[in-house]
Amino acid sequence: MATAQPTARANARPATPSVRPTAPSGARAAVVPAPAQPPAPADAPAPTLIGSVQRALRLLEAVSDHPDGAPAKQLAREAGLQLPTAYHLLRTLTHEGYLRREQGVFVLGAAASRLGRGGSGQLRREVVVETMERWRDTLGVAVYFAVYREGEIELAALAESTENPAVEEWADFRETAHAHVIGQCLLSQLDTRSRVDHLDRHPVEAITPFTVTDDATLLERLSTVERMQTMWESEEYALGTVCAGIPLTIGQTAAVMAISVPLAHEARLGPAIERLRGEIGEVVRSLMFSISI
């Protein structure tokens, strides 16, 4: 597929998120095992445990073993609790939404389901971070993954290191989509009405001497971008930085993978983004599972 060539000070520059992954430490000549820790003193205080919380958790575990529900007596027996204690805890857990009583049996409630979704979300985020860090190390550049969600630009993940830092977010990232490659890649995937709506809410303005300065120029540029076509940016968002991005559509969601390097290392940008584009199918497969983070 044809790739758009960089124009003089073309397309836009990604920004830095509030949370930055920690760069892996360098290789070492030898690994010295840490000294064994001395045993805790015999009179060390035991941790403070709340018995009622422990008993409630055992009941929740017992209920989770029965997708079709189980009666109080069975749950008390499996959790090793006296029946009166089990009744009190079951009533409390039901009142708080962690359990539901249906036809004499208890099943997990909506609150417990939310806990499960939270764990699933953490797993999806770990998949994204692992993918991003692998490409950071492979390409030797800062790597960005962003989506367009509910009418706004959202930087979902960033992988950088001390050797390959991301750009400081000196201007609000969500309000400057016109001035960085991530924003332009995402806007290019919207229909004209949605693009105009976004620019009405976040007007085009110059934030460096090289930023596009009017809606018409920007909209014309976006209208020429083809699916998965590489877009380029030189100092439109931040002086001294060049960037490239690949518009992606994951399911029904507009997304983008982008990279950045210092202007002095501009020669590295083209080979890096082309390698990423050549293996973008693998990247998309990794991120499809994680798009709801």
Coordinates of C-alpha atoms in Angstrom, one line a residue:
M1 CA 0.0 0.0 0.0
A2 CA 1.3 3.4 -0.8
T3 CA 2.8 5.4 2.0
A4 CA 2.4 9.1 2.3
Q5 CA 5.8 10.8 2.2
P6 CA 6.8 13.4 4.8
T7 CA 6.1 16.9 3.7
A8 CA 7.8 20.0 5.0
R9 CA 6.6 20.1 8.6
A10 CA 3.7 17.8 7.8
N11 CA 1.3 16.0 10.2
A12 CA 1.3 15.9 13.9
R13 CA 3.2 15.0 17.1
P14 CA 2.1 12.7 20.0
A15 CA 2.2 13.7 23.6
T16 CA 3.3 12.1 26.8
P17 CA 0.8 10.4 29.1
S18 CA 0.6 10.9 32.8
V19 CA 1.9 7.4 33.6
R20 CA 5.1 6.2 32.0
P21 CA 6.2 2.6 31.9
T22 CA 9.5 2.0 33.7
A23 CA 12.4 1.2 31.3
P24 CA 14.1 -2.2 31.7
S25 CA 17.5 -2.1 33.3
G26 CA 20.5 -2.9 31.2
A27 CA 22.2 -6.3 31.1
R28 CA 24.6 -7.2 33.9
A29 CA 27.8 -9.3 33.8
A30 CA 26.6 -11.5 36.6
V31 CA 23.6 -12.0 38.8
V32 CA 24.4 -12.0 42.5
P33 CA 21.7 -13.6 44.6
A34 CA 20.3 -11.4 47.4
P35 CA 21.4 -12.4 50.9
A36 CA 18.9 -14.6 52.8
Q37 CA 16.7 -12.6 55.1
P38 CA 16.9 -13.4 58.7
P39 CA 13.9 -15.1 60.2
A40 CA 11.4 -12.9 61.9
P41 CA 11.8 -12.7 65.7
A42 CA 9.8 -15.2 67.6
D43 CA 7.9 -12.4 69.4
A44 CA 7.1 -10.4 66.2
P45 CA 3.5 -9.3 66.2
A46 CA 1.1 -11.3 64.0
P47 CA -0.7 -9.4 61.3
T48 CA -4.1 -8.0 62.3
L49 CA -6.7 -10.1 60.5
I50 CA -10.5 -9.3 60.5
G51 CA -12.3 -12.6 61.1
S52 CA -15.6 -11.5 59.7
V53 CA -13.9 -10.4 56.4
Q54 CA -12.2 -13.8 56.1
R55 CA -15.5 -15.6 56.7
A56 CA -17.3 -13.4 54.1
L57 CA -14.6 -14.1 51.5
R58 CA -15.0 -17.9 52.2
L59 CA -18.7 -17.6 51.6
L60 CA -18.1 -15.7 48.3
E61 CA -15.7 -18.4 47.2
A62 CA -18.3 -21.1 48.0
V63 CA -21.0 -19.3 46.1
S64 CA -18.7 -18.9 43.1
D65 CA -18.3 -22.7 42.9
H66 CA -22.0 -23.0 42.2
P67 CA -23.1 -21.1 39.0
D68 CA -26.7 -22.2 39.6
G69 CA -26.6 -21.1 43.2
A70 CA -26.6 -23.0 46.5
P71 CA -28.7 -22.8 49.7
A72 CA -27.4 -21.3 52.9
K73 CA -26.9 -24.6 54.7
Q74 CA -24.7 -26.0 52.0
L75 CA -22.7 -22.7 51.7
A76 CA -22.2 -22.7 55.5
R77 CA -20.9 -26.2 55.5
E78 CA -18.5 -25.6 52.6
A79 CA -17.2 -22.4 54.1
G80 CA -16.8 -24.1 57.5
L81 CA -19.1 -21.7 59.3
Q82 CA -21.9 -22.0 61.8
L83 CA -25.3 -21.6 60.2
P84 CA -26.3 -18.5 62.2
T85 CA -23.0 -16.8 61.2
A86 CA -23.5 -17.7 57.6
Y87 CA -27.0 -16.3 57.6
H88 CA -25.8 -12.9 58.9
L89 CA -23.0 -12.7 56.4
L90 CA -25.2 -13.8 53.5
R91 CA -27.8 -11.2 54.3
T92 CA -25.0 -8.5 54.5
L93 CA -23.4 -9.6 51.2
T94 CA -26.9 -9.6 49.6
H95 CA -27.7 -6.1 50.9
E96 CA -24.4 -4.8 49.4
G97 CA -25.0 -6.4 46.0
Y98 CA -22.3 -9.1 46.1
L99 CA -24.9 -11.9 46.3
R100 CA -28.4 -12.3 45.1
R101 CA -31.0 -14.7 46.5
E102 CA -33.1 -16.5 43.9
Q103 CA -35.7 -19.2 44.8
G104 CA -34.0 -20.1 48.1
V105 CA -30.4 -20.2 46.7
F106 CA -27.6 -17.6 46.6
V107 CA -25.8 -16.6 43.4
L108 CA -23.1 -13.9 42.7
G109 CA -24.6 -10.4 42.4
A110 CA -23.7 -7.4 40.2
A111 CA -21.1 -6.1 42.6
A112 CA -19.1 -9.3 42.4
S113 CA -19.4 -9.2 38.6
R114 CA -17.8 -5.7 38.7
L115 CA -14.9 -7.1 40.6
G116 CA -14.4 -9.7 37.9
R117 CA -14.5 -7.1 35.1
G118 CA -11.9 -5.1 37.0
G119 CA -9.5 -8.1 37.0
S120 CA -10.2 -8.7 33.3
G121 CA -9.4 -5.1 32.6
Q122 CA -6.1 -5.4 34.4
L123 CA -5.2 -8.4 32.3
R124 CA -6.1 -6.5 29.0
R125 CA -3.9 -3.6 30.1
E126 CA -1.0 -6.0 30.8
V127 CA -1.3 -7.3 27.3
V128 CA -1.2 -3.8 25.8
V129 CA 1.8 -2.8 27.9
E130 CA 3.7 -6.0 27.0
T131 CA 3.0 -5.4 23.3
M132 CA 4.1 -1.8 23.5
E133 CA 7.3 -2.5 25.5
R134 CA 8.3 -5.3 23.0
W135 CA 8.0 -2.8 20.1
R136 CA 9.9 -0.1 22.0
D137 CA 12.8 -2.5 22.5
T138 CA 12.6 -3.8 18.9
L139 CA 12.5 -0.4 17.2
G140 CA 14.5 1.6 19.7
V141 CA 11.8 4.4 19.8
A142 CA 9.0 5.6 22.0
V143 CA 5.8 3.8 21.0
Y144 CA 2.2 5.1 21.5
F145 CA -1.2 3.5 21.3
A146 CA -4.3 5.7 21.3
V147 CA -8.0 5.4 20.5
Y148 CA -10.9 7.8 19.7
R149 CA -13.5 7.2 22.4
E150 CA -16.7 9.1 23.0
G151 CA -15.6 12.0 20.9
E152 CA -12.2 12.5 22.5
I153 CA -8.6 11.4 21.9
E154 CA -7.4 8.9 24.5
L155 CA -3.8 7.9 24.8
A156 CA -4.3 4.3 26.1
A157 CA -0.7 3.3 26.5
L158 CA 2.9 4.5 26.0
A159 CA 6.2 2.6 26.1
E160 CA 9.3 4.7 26.5
S161 CA 12.7 4.4 28.2
T162 CA 15.6 6.6 29.3
E163 CA 17.2 6.1 26.0
N164 CA 14.0 6.7 24.0
P165 CA 11.9 9.2 25.9
A166 CA 8.4 10.3 24.9
V167 CA 7.6 14.0 24.3
E168 CA 6.5 16.1 27.2
E169 CA 2.8 16.9 27.1
W170 CA 3.2 20.6 27.3
A171 CA -0.1 21.4 25.6
D172 CA -3.3 19.5 26.5
F173 CA -3.1 16.3 24.4
R174 CA -6.9 16.0 23.9
E175 CA -7.3 19.6 22.8
T176 CA -4.5 19.5 20.2
A177 CA -5.4 16.6 18.0
H178 CA -4.8 18.8 15.0
A179 CA -1.2 19.3 16.0
H180 CA 0.1 15.7 16.6
V181 CA 0.3 12.6 14.5
I182 CA -1.8 10.6 16.9
G183 CA -4.7 13.0 16.7
Q184 CA -4.5 13.4 12.9
C185 CA -4.4 9.6 12.4
L186 CA -7.5 9.2 14.5
L187 CA -9.4 12.2 12.9
S188 CA -8.6 10.8 9.5
Q189 CA -10.7 7.7 10.3
L190 CA -13.8 9.8 11.2
D191 CA -16.5 11.0 8.7
T192 CA -16.4 14.7 7.8
R193 CA -19.2 15.6 10.1
S194 CA -17.4 14.0 13.1
R195 CA -14.2 15.7 12.2
V196 CA -15.9 19.1 12.0
D197 CA -17.6 18.5 15.3
H198 CA -14.3 17.7 16.9
L199 CA -12.7 20.8 15.6
D200 CA -15.6 22.9 16.7
R201 CA -15.0 21.7 20.2
H202 CA -11.2 21.9 20.0
P203 CA -10.3 24.7 17.5
V204 CA -7.2 24.6 15.3
E205 CA -4.5 26.9 16.6
A206 CA -0.8 27.2 16.1
I207 CA 1.2 25.8 19.0
T208 CA 4.6 25.8 17.2
P209 CA 5.7 27.7 14.1
F210 CA 5.0 24.5 12.1
T211 CA 1.5 23.7 13.2
V212 CA -1.4 23.7 10.7
T213 CA -3.3 27.0 11.3
D214 CA -6.7 26.6 9.7
D215 CA -9.5 24.0 9.5
A216 CA -9.6 23.9 5.7
T217 CA -6.0 22.9 5.3
L218 CA -6.3 20.3 8.0
L219 CA -9.5 18.8 6.6
E220 CA -8.0 18.6 3.2
R221 CA -5.0 16.8 4.5
L222 CA -7.1 14.3 6.4
S223 CA -9.4 13.6 3.5
T224 CA -6.4 12.2 1.5
V225 CA -5.3 9.7 4.1
E226 CA -6.0 6.0 3.1
R227 CA -6.6 3.1 5.4
M228 CA -3.4 2.2 7.3
Q229 CA -1.4 4.8 5.4
T230 CA 1.6 6.1 7.3
M231 CA 1.3 9.7 8.4
W232 CA 4.3 11.9 9.3
E233 CA 4.9 15.0 11.5
S234 CA 7.8 17.3 12.0
E235 CA 7.8 19.7 15.0
E236 CA 4.1 20.5 14.7
Y237 CA 3.4 19.6 18.4
A238 CA 6.8 19.9 19.9
L239 CA 10.0 21.5 18.6
G240 CA 12.9 19.1 18.2
T241 CA 10.7 16.0 17.6
V242 CA 9.5 14.1 14.6
C243 CA 6.8 11.4 14.6
A244 CA 5.0 8.9 12.4
G245 CA 1.7 7.0 12.9
I246 CA -0.4 4.3 11.4
P247 CA -4.2 4.7 11.5
L248 CA -5.9 1.4 12.6
T249 CA -9.5 0.3 12.9
I250 CA -9.9 -2.3 15.6
G251 CA -13.4 -3.6 15.6
Q252 CA -15.5 -0.4 15.4
T253 CA -12.9 1.7 17.2
A254 CA -10.5 4.2 15.5
A255 CA -7.0 3.6 16.9
V256 CA -3.4 4.4 16.0
M257 CA 0.1 3.2 16.7
A258 CA 2.7 5.9 16.6
I259 CA 6.4 6.4 17.3
S260 CA 8.6 9.4 17.9
V261 CA 12.3 10.3 17.8
P262 CA 14.3 13.4 18.4
L263 CA 14.8 15.6 15.3
A264 CA 18.5 14.8 15.3
H265 CA 17.7 11.1 14.8
E266 CA 15.1 11.7 12.0
A267 CA 16.8 9.2 9.8
R268 CA 15.7 6.4 12.2
L269 CA 12.0 7.3 11.9
G270 CA 11.3 6.0 8.4
P271 CA 12.8 2.5 8.8
A272 CA 11.2 2.1 12.2
I273 CA 7.7 3.0 11.2
E274 CA 8.0 0.8 8.0
R275 CA 9.0 -2.2 10.1
L276 CA 6.1 -1.6 12.4
R277 CA 3.7 -1.3 9.4
G278 CA 5.1 -4.5 7.9
E279 CA 4.1 -6.4 11.0
I280 CA 1.0 -4.4 11.9
G281 CA -1.2 -7.5 11.6
E282 CA 0.5 -9.1 14.6
V283 CA 0.1 -5.8 16.5
V284 CA -3.6 -5.6 15.8
R285 CA -4.2 -9.2 16.9
S286 CA -2.5 -8.4 20.2
L287 CA -4.5 -5.2 20.7
M288 CA -7.9 -6.5 19.6
F289 CA -8.2 -8.3 22.9
S290 CA -7.3 -5.2 24.7
I291 CA -9.2 -2.4 23.0
S292 CA -11.7 -2.0 25.9
I293 CA -9.0 -0.9 28.4

